[in-house]
Amino acid sequence: MHPSGANATTGADHAVVIGASLAGLTIAQALRPRFAAVTVLDRDRLPDQAVPRPGVPQDRHVHLLLASGAIWFEQLFPGLLEELIADGAAVGDPSRIRLCLNGHRLARGPAGDTAVFASRPFIEHHVRRRIRADPGIAVEDGCTVRGLTTSDDGRRIVGVRTTSTSVGGVTGGSAGGDGGTSADEQHLPADLVVDASGRRSSSPAWLETLGYAPPPIDELPVDLRYLTRQYRIPDEVLGGDRNLLIGPTPDLPLGGALSKIEGDRWITTLFAMGGRRPPRDPDRFEAFAAELAASDIHDALVAGEPLDEPARYRFPANQRRRYDRCRLPHGFLAAGDAVCSFNPIYGQGMSVAAHQAVALRSLLADGMAPTPEAWFAAIQPMLDLAWELTCSGDLAVHAIEGRRDLMTRVRNGYLARLHAAASRDPALTDRFLRVAGLVDPPSTLLRPSALGRVLTHRLRSVPA
Ligand SMILES: Cc1cc2nc3c(=O)[nH]c(=O)nc-3n(C[C@H](O)[C@H](O)[C@H](O)COP(=O)(O)OP(=O)(O)OC[C@H]3O[C@@H](n4cnc5c(N)ncnc54)[C@H](O)[C@@H]3O)c2cc1C
């Protein structure tokens, strides 16, 4: 029996979410008002504390929650931001962020929109705590989904097949659409199944075994390597600043971030793209920071004290599963990284996931669960926007291989000029941050007021 008292074994008015990470938890929250019972399944044993876990291997690395994401999380979980801040998360006011982009040190933006800086386990822990407190949502951990089940005519998903993780292994996942059954396999019926199982989702394989063509995949390889470490750094070293972001330049595919997070700690991620490799030797960590386009992160690290060994992560490619171009069974949706995972240096994944949950909540307002077509059409504009920002940003780096059409070259040329102009113009920094934070559309950077400022700066810098 579901904790809500609803009978989840019949599947009537029951929604199942695969994956209890940030996409799964926010989607569960959006489903809650419409379904009598919502069950979130995760193969991991979920901790009661804000600690890393194996099913989310990226959770040791810097996770920035964009200004837009902060707004969407707050819409889903009123009061969450206050809780995060009260427990030690930092709010990244643009006037306290040091930004070096395209090799230009940007003038500080005016105080305003806020991004949230905290460790990834900390953010997930707070959201999970909210979900667990809701009797209408059951979170079943240690439960691996092995496949989807359909109605007799194959046109509707009516549930999932699961095994307890002790049988399949914590990180084993499902051999996509595994035909076999194991002794402890269970069938969990559902009116609606939402896949939020992340980038390595097995849904394409599961759907294929049910006779549905897997979604085509858009991909831009970036061969990104992350290297992350936590530090203790005296506050005065950064002069009161709490966040430093140093981006790659067209010729230098390296960058990094340093943020103050809960527990009076600093987390720094250094990265290399397009075939460059960060060093393996922990003793070379700080020396690697000195290779970035600005020395600020390096200077702060050498004044601090490392608290752990560097953690690594490899992100091969931006990846978008084009479910919007597929025939799909009713009763199936997908969200979060299972649909699209973006180069993490732009910090979009959690915010886009929360945006999808907000979108789902409004689609459910009329009482009907959306068809797959309606769902993937509804989330497409935001995916298009985030995908375009990411891919064109990546293609500004020469080491990234990919087609640079005229639009991409013009956009990147303009952005380089805008960053140069923003080195003297806080209003431009502000505009840029609003676009990068998914608050405003990129078209705002082309408004006459912005174009005029970029052009004036350009004319002033041309030697007489
Ligand atoms: C290195 C790195 C850094 C990042 N930095 C940022 C950042 O700064 N800002 C930002 O917004 N985003 C960032 N992201 C993206 C962010 O981590 C994700 O977008 C976010 O976690 C949402 O992902 P998700 O919930 O869709 O999937 P995931 O977080 O990958 O979670 C998938 C969940 O599904 C579970 N699962 C998988 N298979 C099964 C199964 N068969 N049965 C049951 N459970 C299953 C897993 O255990 C896991 O809990 C970063 C990503 C990476 C890789």
Short mmCIF file of C-alpha atoms and ligand atoms in Angstrom, two decimals:
data_model
loop_
_atom_site.label_atom_id
_atom_site.label_comp_id
_atom_site.label_asym_id
_atom_site.label_seq_id
_atom_site.Cartn_x
_atom_site.Cartn_y
_atom_site.Cartn_z
CA MET A 1 0.00 0.00 0.00
CA HIS A 2 1.23 3.47 -0.94
CA PRO A 3 1.84 5.82 2.03
CA SER A 4 -0.96 8.04 0.71
CA GLY A 5 -3.42 5.21 1.37
CA ALA A 6 -4.03 4.99 -2.40
CA ASN A 7 -3.74 1.53 -3.85
CA ALA A 8 -0.67 1.78 -6.10
CA THR A 9 -0.92 -1.90 -7.04
CA THR A 10 -3.85 -1.34 -9.42
CA GLY A 11 -2.10 1.50 -11.24
CA ALA A 12 -5.26 3.61 -11.27
CA ASP A 13 -4.42 7.24 -10.63
CA HIS A 14 -0.85 6.23 -9.95
CA ALA A 15 2.24 7.80 -11.54
CA VAL A 16 5.70 6.26 -11.44
CA VAL A 17 8.89 8.31 -11.81
CA ILE A 18 12.15 6.48 -12.62
CA GLY A 19 15.04 8.21 -10.84
CA ALA A 20 15.04 10.22 -7.59
CA SER A 21 17.59 12.80 -8.62
CA LEU A 22 16.67 16.41 -9.28
CA ALA A 23 14.63 15.80 -12.43
CA GLY A 24 12.73 12.92 -10.82
CA LEU A 25 12.03 14.79 -7.58
CA THR A 26 10.82 17.96 -9.28
CA ILE A 27 8.66 15.96 -11.70
CA ALA A 28 7.15 14.04 -8.76
CA GLN A 29 6.27 17.35 -7.13
CA ALA A 30 4.57 18.50 -10.34
CA LEU A 31 2.60 15.23 -10.66
CA ARG A 32 1.46 15.27 -7.07
CA PRO A 33 -1.66 17.48 -7.33
CA ARG A 34 -3.03 15.43 -10.25
CA PHE A 35 -2.35 11.84 -9.09
CA ALA A 36 -3.65 10.16 -5.95
CA ALA A 37 -0.31 8.39 -5.62
CA VAL A 38 3.14 9.09 -7.03
CA THR A 39 6.00 6.61 -6.62
CA VAL A 40 9.61 7.61 -7.27
CA LEU A 41 11.99 4.70 -7.79
CA ASP A 42 15.76 4.85 -7.53
CA ARG A 43 18.33 2.11 -7.74
CA ASP A 44 20.54 3.82 -5.15
CA ARG A 45 20.04 3.54 -1.42
CA LEU A 46 19.21 7.19 -0.79
CA PRO A 47 21.07 8.79 2.09
CA ASP A 48 19.42 10.79 4.89
CA GLN A 49 22.27 13.28 4.72
CA ALA A 50 23.69 15.64 2.10
CA VAL A 51 26.36 13.21 0.89
CA PRO A 52 27.42 11.96 -2.55
CA ARG A 53 25.89 8.75 -3.90
CA PRO A 54 26.93 6.38 -6.68
CA GLY A 55 23.92 6.89 -9.01
CA VAL A 56 24.81 10.58 -9.44
CA PRO A 57 28.59 10.46 -10.04
CA GLN A 58 28.61 14.13 -11.07
CA ASP A 59 27.56 15.19 -7.59
CA ARG A 60 31.14 15.78 -6.38
CA HIS A 61 31.59 18.57 -8.89
CA VAL A 62 30.63 22.25 -8.86
CA HIS A 63 26.87 22.64 -9.34
CA LEU A 64 25.60 26.15 -9.93
CA LEU A 65 21.85 26.74 -9.78
CA LEU A 66 21.11 29.50 -12.30
CA ALA A 67 18.95 32.51 -11.42
CA SER A 68 16.08 31.09 -13.47
CA GLY A 69 16.46 27.66 -11.86
CA ALA A 70 16.27 29.25 -8.42
CA ILE A 71 12.95 30.83 -9.42
CA TRP A 72 11.54 27.54 -10.81
CA PHE A 73 12.62 25.51 -7.79
CA GLU A 74 10.98 28.11 -5.57
CA GLN A 75 7.76 27.89 -7.59
CA LEU A 76 7.70 24.13 -7.08
CA PHE A 77 8.82 24.17 -3.44
CA PRO A 78 7.87 27.51 -1.85
CA GLY A 79 10.36 28.50 0.83
CA LEU A 80 13.11 26.20 -0.47
CA LEU A 81 15.54 29.03 -1.23
CA GLU A 82 15.24 30.39 2.27
CA GLU A 83 15.96 26.91 3.64
CA LEU A 84 19.02 26.49 1.42
CA ILE A 85 20.38 29.86 2.46
CA ALA A 86 19.62 29.30 6.14
CA ASP A 87 21.58 26.04 5.98
CA GLY A 88 24.62 27.68 4.41
CA ALA A 89 24.13 27.96 0.62
CA ALA A 90 25.59 31.11 -0.90
CA VAL A 91 23.59 33.39 -3.11
CA GLY A 92 25.67 34.65 -6.00
CA ASP A 93 24.75 38.26 -6.37
CA PRO A 94 26.32 39.45 -9.69
CA SER A 95 28.10 42.22 -7.82
CA ARG A 96 30.06 39.56 -5.89
CA ILE A 97 30.97 37.32 -8.83
CA ARG A 98 34.34 37.55 -10.60
CA LEU A 99 33.92 36.60 -14.22
CA CYS A 100 36.56 36.18 -16.87
CA LEU A 101 35.05 35.26 -20.24
CA ASN A 102 36.68 35.15 -23.64
CA GLY A 103 39.80 36.38 -21.87
CA HIS A 104 38.05 39.55 -20.61
CA ARG A 105 37.51 40.36 -16.98
CA LEU A 106 33.89 41.49 -16.88
CA ALA A 107 32.88 44.59 -14.94
CA ARG A 108 30.76 43.57 -11.97
CA GLY A 109 27.05 43.53 -12.65
CA PRO A 110 24.70 45.48 -10.42
CA ALA A 111 23.29 43.62 -7.42
CA GLY A 112 20.26 41.71 -8.62
CA ASP A 113 19.26 38.30 -9.84
CA THR A 114 20.69 35.57 -7.75
CA ALA A 115 22.24 32.22 -8.61
CA VAL A 116 22.61 29.66 -5.83
CA PHE A 117 25.95 28.08 -4.94
CA ALA A 118 25.95 24.95 -2.82
CA SER A 119 27.16 21.41 -3.19
CA ARG A 120 25.04 19.20 -5.39
CA PRO A 121 24.29 16.65 -2.58
CA PHE A 122 23.14 19.58 -0.40
CA ILE A 123 20.61 20.81 -2.99
CA GLU A 124 19.31 17.30 -3.66
CA HIS A 125 19.07 16.52 0.05
CA HIS A 126 16.88 19.57 0.67
CA VAL A 127 14.57 18.78 -2.24
CA ARG A 128 14.39 15.09 -1.29
CA ARG A 129 13.48 16.04 2.27
CA ARG A 130 10.51 18.05 0.95
CA ILE A 131 9.37 15.14 -1.21
CA ARG A 132 9.72 12.61 1.58
CA ALA A 133 7.55 14.77 3.82
CA ASP A 134 4.64 14.47 1.37
CA PRO A 135 2.45 11.44 2.15
CA GLY A 136 1.21 11.42 -1.45
CA ILE A 137 4.68 10.59 -2.78
CA ALA A 138 6.49 7.33 -2.00
CA VAL A 139 10.24 7.27 -2.59
CA GLU A 140 11.40 3.69 -3.00
CA ASP A 141 15.15 3.39 -3.02
CA GLY A 142 17.23 0.32 -3.74
CA CYS A 143 14.82 -0.42 -6.59
CA THR A 144 16.14 -0.78 -10.14
CA VAL A 145 13.76 -0.40 -13.06
CA ARG A 146 14.39 -3.14 -15.64
CA GLY A 147 11.85 -2.32 -18.31
CA LEU A 148 8.45 -0.92 -19.25
CA THR A 149 5.24 -2.92 -19.62
CA THR A 150 2.48 -2.24 -22.12
CA SER A 151 -1.22 -2.84 -22.58
CA ASP A 152 -2.16 -5.89 -24.70
CA ASP A 153 -2.29 -3.81 -27.87
CA GLY A 154 1.17 -2.38 -27.08
CA ARG A 155 -0.04 1.19 -27.43
CA ARG A 156 0.08 2.25 -23.82
CA ILE A 157 2.67 1.95 -21.05
CA VAL A 158 0.95 0.43 -18.02
CA GLY A 159 3.83 0.07 -15.59
CA VAL A 160 7.44 -0.84 -14.95
CA ARG A 161 9.35 -4.02 -14.13
CA THR A 162 11.63 -3.67 -11.12
CA THR A 163 14.07 -5.67 -9.07
CA SER A 164 15.62 -4.76 -5.78
CA THR A 165 19.05 -3.28 -6.30
CA SER A 166 20.77 -5.92 -4.21
CA VAL A 167 20.02 -8.27 -7.13
CA GLY A 168 21.14 -5.92 -9.92
CA GLY A 169 23.93 -4.04 -8.12
CA VAL A 170 23.86 -0.41 -7.08
CA THR A 171 25.18 1.03 -10.28
CA GLY A 172 24.38 -1.86 -12.55
CA GLY A 173 21.34 -0.27 -14.19
CA SER A 174 19.33 -2.23 -16.67
CA ALA A 175 20.71 -3.95 -19.70
CA GLY A 176 18.30 -1.91 -21.85
CA GLY A 177 15.08 -3.74 -22.35
CA ASP A 178 16.46 -6.87 -20.75
CA GLY A 179 14.14 -9.60 -21.82
CA GLY A 180 14.93 -11.87 -18.88
CA THR A 181 13.15 -11.89 -15.57
CA SER A 182 14.71 -12.52 -12.22
CA ALA A 183 13.27 -14.24 -9.18
CA ASP A 184 12.43 -11.04 -7.34
CA GLU A 185 11.13 -9.12 -10.35
CA GLN A 186 7.98 -7.14 -9.63
CA HIS A 187 5.51 -5.39 -11.85
CA LEU A 188 4.47 -1.95 -10.64
CA PRO A 189 1.36 -0.76 -12.52
CA ALA A 190 0.94 2.92 -13.39
CA ASP A 191 -1.24 5.27 -15.39
CA LEU A 192 1.82 7.30 -16.27
CA VAL A 193 5.55 6.52 -16.25
CA VAL A 194 8.08 9.35 -16.40
CA ASP A 195 11.69 8.45 -17.13
CA ALA A 196 14.05 10.72 -15.16
CA SER A 197 16.89 8.22 -14.97
CA GLY A 198 19.53 10.53 -16.37
CA ARG A 199 21.90 10.60 -19.30
CA ARG A 200 22.39 6.83 -19.32
CA SER A 201 18.64 6.17 -19.47
CA SER A 202 17.68 2.74 -20.79
CA SER A 203 14.31 3.89 -22.14
CA PRO A 204 15.42 3.90 -25.79
CA ALA A 205 16.39 0.21 -25.46
CA TRP A 206 13.27 -0.65 -23.46
CA LEU A 207 11.05 1.03 -26.06
CA GLU A 208 12.84 -0.81 -28.83
CA THR A 209 12.04 -4.20 -27.29
CA LEU A 210 8.40 -3.07 -27.28
CA GLY A 211 8.51 -2.35 -31.01
CA TYR A 212 9.11 1.42 -30.91
CA ALA A 213 12.04 2.94 -32.80
CA PRO A 214 14.54 4.55 -30.39
CA PRO A 215 14.80 8.35 -30.59
CA PRO A 216 17.40 9.81 -32.97
CA ILE A 217 20.23 11.50 -31.07
CA ASP A 218 21.73 14.95 -31.66
CA GLU A 219 25.25 15.10 -30.36
CA LEU A 220 28.15 17.54 -30.16
CA PRO A 221 31.34 15.87 -28.84
CA VAL A 222 33.29 18.09 -26.43
CA ASP A 223 35.53 15.55 -24.65
CA LEU A 224 35.26 17.52 -21.42
CA ARG A 225 37.28 16.52 -18.35
CA TYR A 226 36.40 17.81 -14.88
CA LEU A 227 38.73 17.85 -11.91
CA THR A 228 37.28 18.97 -8.58
CA ARG A 229 38.56 19.58 -5.12
CA GLN A 230 37.33 21.22 -1.93
CA TYR A 231 39.38 23.78 -0.03
CA ARG A 232 39.39 25.84 3.10
CA ILE A 233 40.23 29.42 2.03
CA PRO A 234 40.26 32.47 4.33
CA ASP A 235 37.50 34.86 3.16
CA GLU A 236 39.85 37.84 2.96
CA VAL A 237 41.81 36.11 0.17
CA LEU A 238 38.88 36.69 -2.18
CA GLY A 239 38.11 40.14 -0.78
CA GLY A 240 34.53 39.19 -0.02
CA ASP A 241 33.83 37.64 -3.44
CA ARG A 242 32.20 34.24 -3.27
CA ASN A 243 32.29 33.02 -6.84
CA LEU A 244 34.89 33.01 -9.57
CA LEU A 245 34.23 31.78 -13.08
CA ILE A 246 36.97 31.64 -15.69
CA GLY A 247 35.79 30.51 -19.11
CA PRO A 248 37.76 29.04 -22.00
CA THR A 249 38.88 31.29 -24.86
CA PRO A 250 38.86 30.30 -28.53
CA ASP A 251 42.51 29.24 -28.25
CA LEU A 252 42.58 27.99 -24.67
CA PRO A 253 40.11 25.15 -23.98
CA LEU A 254 40.55 25.35 -20.21
CA GLY A 255 38.48 26.93 -17.48
CA GLY A 256 37.32 26.69 -13.92
CA ALA A 257 35.01 27.80 -11.16
CA LEU A 258 35.55 28.43 -7.48
CA SER A 259 32.55 28.87 -5.18
CA LYS A 260 31.92 29.19 -1.52
CA ILE A 261 29.45 26.52 -0.43
CA GLU A 262 27.81 25.35 2.78
CA GLY A 263 30.02 24.36 5.69
CA ASP A 264 32.41 27.29 5.15
CA ARG A 265 34.11 25.34 2.36
CA TRP A 266 35.13 26.27 -1.16
CA ILE A 267 34.69 23.94 -4.09
CA THR A 268 36.69 24.32 -7.25
CA THR A 269 36.27 22.57 -10.56
CA LEU A 270 38.93 22.92 -13.23
CA PHE A 271 38.18 21.64 -16.71
CA ALA A 272 39.76 20.91 -20.06
CA MET A 273 37.92 20.37 -23.35
CA GLY A 274 38.56 19.15 -26.85
CA GLY A 275 41.31 16.64 -26.13
CA ARG A 276 43.26 18.56 -23.46
CA ARG A 277 43.76 16.55 -20.26
CA PRO A 278 43.94 17.84 -16.70
CA PRO A 279 46.89 16.41 -14.78
CA ARG A 280 46.56 13.06 -12.96
CA ASP A 281 48.98 14.01 -10.23
CA PRO A 282 47.17 15.77 -7.31
CA ASP A 283 50.33 17.81 -6.71
CA ARG A 284 49.85 19.41 -10.12
CA PHE A 285 46.26 20.52 -9.36
CA GLU A 286 47.14 24.09 -8.43
CA ALA A 287 49.69 24.39 -11.21
CA PHE A 288 46.91 23.43 -13.64
CA ALA A 289 44.79 26.30 -12.26
CA ALA A 290 47.63 28.64 -13.25
CA GLU A 291 47.14 27.67 -16.91
CA LEU A 292 43.65 29.24 -17.10
CA ALA A 293 42.99 32.58 -18.81
CA ALA A 294 43.18 34.40 -15.44
CA SER A 295 45.17 33.58 -12.34
CA ASP A 296 42.47 34.31 -9.72
CA ILE A 297 41.54 30.70 -8.96
CA HIS A 298 45.16 29.65 -8.76
CA ASP A 299 45.99 32.53 -6.43
CA ALA A 300 43.10 31.67 -4.11
CA LEU A 301 43.96 27.95 -4.04
CA VAL A 302 47.58 28.47 -3.10
CA ALA A 303 46.43 30.66 -0.20
CA GLY A 304 44.10 27.88 0.98
CA GLU A 305 44.31 24.30 2.13
CA PRO A 306 42.91 21.31 0.20
CA LEU A 307 40.38 19.18 2.09
CA ASP A 308 40.22 16.15 -0.19
CA GLU A 309 41.77 14.43 -3.18
CA PRO A 310 40.72 15.64 -6.66
CA ALA A 311 37.64 13.89 -8.12
CA ARG A 312 37.37 13.34 -11.87
CA TYR A 313 34.51 13.22 -14.34
CA ARG A 314 34.51 12.73 -18.08
CA PHE A 315 31.68 14.20 -20.16
CA PRO A 316 32.06 13.08 -23.78
CA ALA A 317 29.33 15.01 -25.60
CA ASN A 318 26.27 17.20 -25.47
CA GLN A 319 23.46 14.75 -26.09
CA ARG A 320 19.82 15.31 -27.00
CA ARG A 321 17.39 12.43 -27.52
CA ARG A 322 14.86 13.59 -30.08
CA TYR A 323 11.75 12.03 -28.56
CA ASP A 324 9.90 14.89 -30.25
CA ARG A 325 10.57 13.11 -33.56
CA CYS A 326 9.33 9.66 -32.49
CA ARG A 327 6.20 7.61 -32.30
CA LEU A 328 5.77 6.79 -28.62
CA PRO A 329 3.32 4.80 -26.52
CA HIS A 330 0.86 6.77 -24.44
CA GLY A 331 1.56 6.86 -20.73
CA PHE A 332 5.30 7.46 -21.25
CA LEU A 333 7.19 10.73 -20.76
CA ALA A 334 10.87 11.50 -20.19
CA ALA A 335 12.53 14.47 -18.47
CA GLY A 336 15.85 15.91 -17.36
CA ASP A 337 19.14 14.48 -18.57
CA ALA A 338 17.29 11.43 -19.92
CA VAL A 339 16.14 13.76 -22.70
CA CYS A 340 18.99 16.23 -22.97
CA SER A 341 22.30 16.60 -21.19
CA PHE A 342 24.30 19.75 -21.75
CA ASN A 343 27.97 20.56 -21.35
CA PRO A 344 27.93 21.24 -17.59
CA ILE A 345 30.24 24.28 -17.73
CA TYR A 346 27.13 26.38 -18.47
CA GLY A 347 25.31 25.07 -15.38
CA GLN A 348 21.95 24.48 -17.07
CA GLY A 349 20.89 20.89 -16.22
CA MET A 350 19.13 21.37 -12.88
CA SER A 351 17.43 24.55 -14.03
CA VAL A 352 16.14 23.00 -17.24
CA ALA A 353 14.85 20.00 -15.24
CA ALA A 354 12.98 22.34 -12.86
CA HIS A 355 11.57 24.25 -15.82
CA GLN A 356 10.19 20.99 -17.21
CA ALA A 357 8.51 20.23 -13.88
CA VAL A 358 6.89 23.68 -13.90
CA ALA A 359 5.74 23.02 -17.48
CA LEU A 360 4.29 19.65 -16.49
CA ARG A 361 2.40 21.19 -13.63
CA SER A 362 0.68 23.62 -15.96
CA LEU A 363 -0.07 20.90 -18.53
CA LEU A 364 -1.70 18.86 -15.78
CA ALA A 365 -3.83 21.78 -14.64
CA ASP A 366 -6.74 20.68 -16.84
CA GLY A 367 -6.70 17.27 -15.17
CA MET A 368 -5.40 15.23 -18.13
CA ALA A 369 -1.90 13.75 -18.31
CA PRO A 370 -0.26 15.07 -21.50
CA THR A 371 0.31 12.79 -24.46
CA PRO A 372 3.99 12.24 -25.31
CA GLU A 373 3.54 14.52 -28.32
CA ALA A 374 2.10 17.35 -26.19
CA TRP A 375 4.82 16.89 -23.56
CA PHE A 376 7.81 16.90 -25.88
CA ALA A 377 6.33 19.84 -27.81
CA ALA A 378 5.88 21.77 -24.55
CA ILE A 379 9.47 21.32 -23.40
CA GLN A 380 11.02 21.86 -26.81
CA PRO A 381 11.42 25.68 -26.80
CA MET A 382 13.48 25.66 -23.58
CA LEU A 383 15.53 22.70 -24.80
CA ASP A 384 16.16 24.48 -28.11
CA LEU A 385 17.31 27.58 -26.27
CA ALA A 386 19.62 25.81 -23.80
CA TRP A 387 20.98 23.52 -26.53
CA GLU A 388 21.75 26.45 -28.79
CA LEU A 389 23.47 28.44 -26.04
CA THR A 390 25.57 25.43 -25.11
CA CYS A 391 26.53 24.27 -28.57
CA SER A 392 27.34 27.70 -29.92
CA GLY A 393 29.38 28.41 -26.77
CA ASP A 394 31.30 25.18 -27.28
CA LEU A 395 31.89 25.90 -30.95
CA ALA A 396 33.56 29.20 -30.03
CA VAL A 397 36.45 27.03 -28.80
CA HIS A 398 38.66 26.04 -31.73
CA ALA A 399 39.52 22.65 -30.25
CA ILE A 400 35.87 21.55 -30.49
CA GLU A 401 35.08 19.88 -33.77
CA GLY A 402 31.73 20.62 -35.33
CA ARG A 403 29.96 22.53 -38.08
CA ARG A 404 30.16 26.29 -37.60
CA ASP A 405 27.45 27.76 -39.75
CA LEU A 406 27.29 31.47 -40.51
CA MET A 407 24.86 32.11 -37.66
CA THR A 408 27.18 30.44 -35.12
CA ARG A 409 30.20 32.40 -36.33
CA VAL A 410 28.34 35.72 -36.27
CA ARG A 411 26.91 35.00 -32.81
CA ASN A 412 30.27 34.02 -31.36
CA GLY A 413 32.01 37.00 -32.96
CA TYR A 414 29.41 39.31 -31.44
CA LEU A 415 29.62 37.64 -28.04
CA ALA A 416 33.41 38.07 -27.95
CA ARG A 417 32.89 41.79 -28.62
CA LEU A 418 30.16 41.98 -26.02
CA HIS A 419 32.45 40.40 -23.43
CA ALA A 420 35.17 42.89 -24.34
CA ALA A 421 32.70 45.77 -23.94
CA ALA A 422 31.38 44.29 -20.70
CA SER A 423 34.87 44.59 -19.24
CA ARG A 424 34.04 48.31 -18.86
CA ASP A 425 30.25 48.24 -18.81
CA PRO A 426 28.41 46.64 -15.88
CA ALA A 427 25.08 46.99 -17.70
CA LEU A 428 26.35 44.61 -20.40
CA THR A 429 27.58 42.14 -17.78
CA ASP A 430 24.11 42.21 -16.30
CA ARG A 431 22.45 41.62 -19.66
CA PHE A 432 24.79 38.78 -20.46
CA LEU A 433 24.24 37.10 -17.08
CA ARG A 434 20.48 37.27 -17.53
CA VAL A 435 20.77 35.44 -20.85
CA ALA A 436 23.30 32.88 -19.58
CA GLY A 437 21.06 32.39 -16.53
CA LEU A 438 18.10 31.55 -18.81
CA VAL A 439 16.17 34.53 -17.45
CA ASP A 440 16.08 36.55 -20.70
CA PRO A 441 16.18 35.36 -24.31
CA PRO A 442 19.41 35.89 -26.31
CA SER A 443 17.57 38.43 -28.49
CA THR A 444 17.91 40.94 -25.61
CA LEU A 445 21.65 41.09 -26.36
CA LEU A 446 20.79 42.39 -29.81
CA ARG A 447 18.48 45.19 -28.72
CA PRO A 448 19.64 48.62 -29.95
CA SER A 449 20.63 49.62 -26.41
CA ALA A 450 23.01 46.64 -26.09
CA LEU A 451 24.27 46.84 -29.68
CA GLY A 452 24.98 50.54 -29.21
CA ARG A 453 27.06 49.91 -26.11
CA VAL A 454 29.05 47.14 -27.81
CA LEU A 455 29.65 49.31 -30.85
CA THR A 456 30.68 52.36 -28.82
CA HIS A 457 33.22 50.27 -26.94
CA ARG A 458 34.54 48.89 -30.20
CA LEU A 459 34.94 52.34 -31.76
CA ARG A 460 36.70 53.62 -28.65
CA SER A 461 39.18 50.74 -28.71
CA VAL A 462 40.13 51.23 -32.37
CA PRO A 463 43.44 53.19 -32.39
CA ALA A 464 43.08 56.66 -33.93
C1 LIG B 1 30.12 17.06 -14.12
C2 LIG B 1 28.75 17.68 -14.14
C3 LIG B 1 28.56 18.94 -13.57
C4 LIG B 1 27.29 19.52 -13.61
N1 LIG B 1 27.14 20.79 -13.16
C5 LIG B 1 25.91 21.36 -13.20
C6 LIG B 1 25.71 22.69 -12.74
O1 LIG B 1 26.63 23.41 -12.35
N2 LIG B 1 24.43 23.17 -12.75
C7 LIG B 1 23.37 22.44 -13.22
O2 LIG B 1 22.25 22.93 -13.20
N3 LIG B 1 23.55 21.20 -13.69
C8 LIG B 1 24.77 20.63 -13.69
N4 LIG B 1 24.94 19.37 -14.17
C9 LIG B 1 23.76 18.63 -14.66
C10 LIG B 1 22.97 18.06 -13.48
O3 LIG B 1 23.79 17.20 -12.70
C11 LIG B 1 21.75 17.28 -13.99
O4 LIG B 1 21.15 18.00 -15.02
C12 LIG B 1 20.75 17.11 -12.88
O5 LIG B 1 21.27 16.23 -11.94
C13 LIG B 1 19.44 16.49 -13.37
O6 LIG B 1 19.72 15.25 -13.83
P1 LIG B 1 18.67 14.05 -13.80
O7 LIG B 1 17.89 14.07 -12.54
O8 LIG B 1 17.93 14.08 -15.07
O9 LIG B 1 19.63 12.77 -13.84
P2 LIG B 1 20.71 12.28 -12.81
O10 LIG B 1 21.10 13.35 -11.88
O11 LIG B 1 21.79 11.64 -13.61
O12 LIG B 1 19.97 11.16 -11.95
C14 LIG B 1 19.47 9.97 -12.49
C15 LIG B 1 18.87 9.15 -11.34
O13 LIG B 1 18.26 7.99 -11.87
C16 LIG B 1 18.64 6.86 -11.10
N5 LIG B 1 18.55 5.70 -12.01
C17 LIG B 1 19.23 5.52 -13.16
N6 LIG B 1 18.83 4.37 -13.77
C18 LIG B 1 17.87 3.84 -12.99
C19 LIG B 1 17.07 2.65 -13.07
N7 LIG B 1 17.16 1.80 -14.12
N8 LIG B 1 16.20 2.40 -12.08
C20 LIG B 1 16.07 3.23 -11.00
N9 LIG B 1 16.81 4.37 -10.88
C21 LIG B 1 17.69 4.67 -11.86
C22 LIG B 1 20.05 7.18 -10.63
O14 LIG B 1 20.41 6.45 -9.48
C23 LIG B 1 19.92 8.68 -10.35
O15 LIG B 1 19.45 8.92 -9.05
C24 LIG B 1 26.19 18.80 -14.18
C25 LIG B 1 26.40 17.55 -14.74
C26 LIG B 1 27.67 17.01 -14.75
C27 LIG B 1 27.87 15.68 -15.43
#
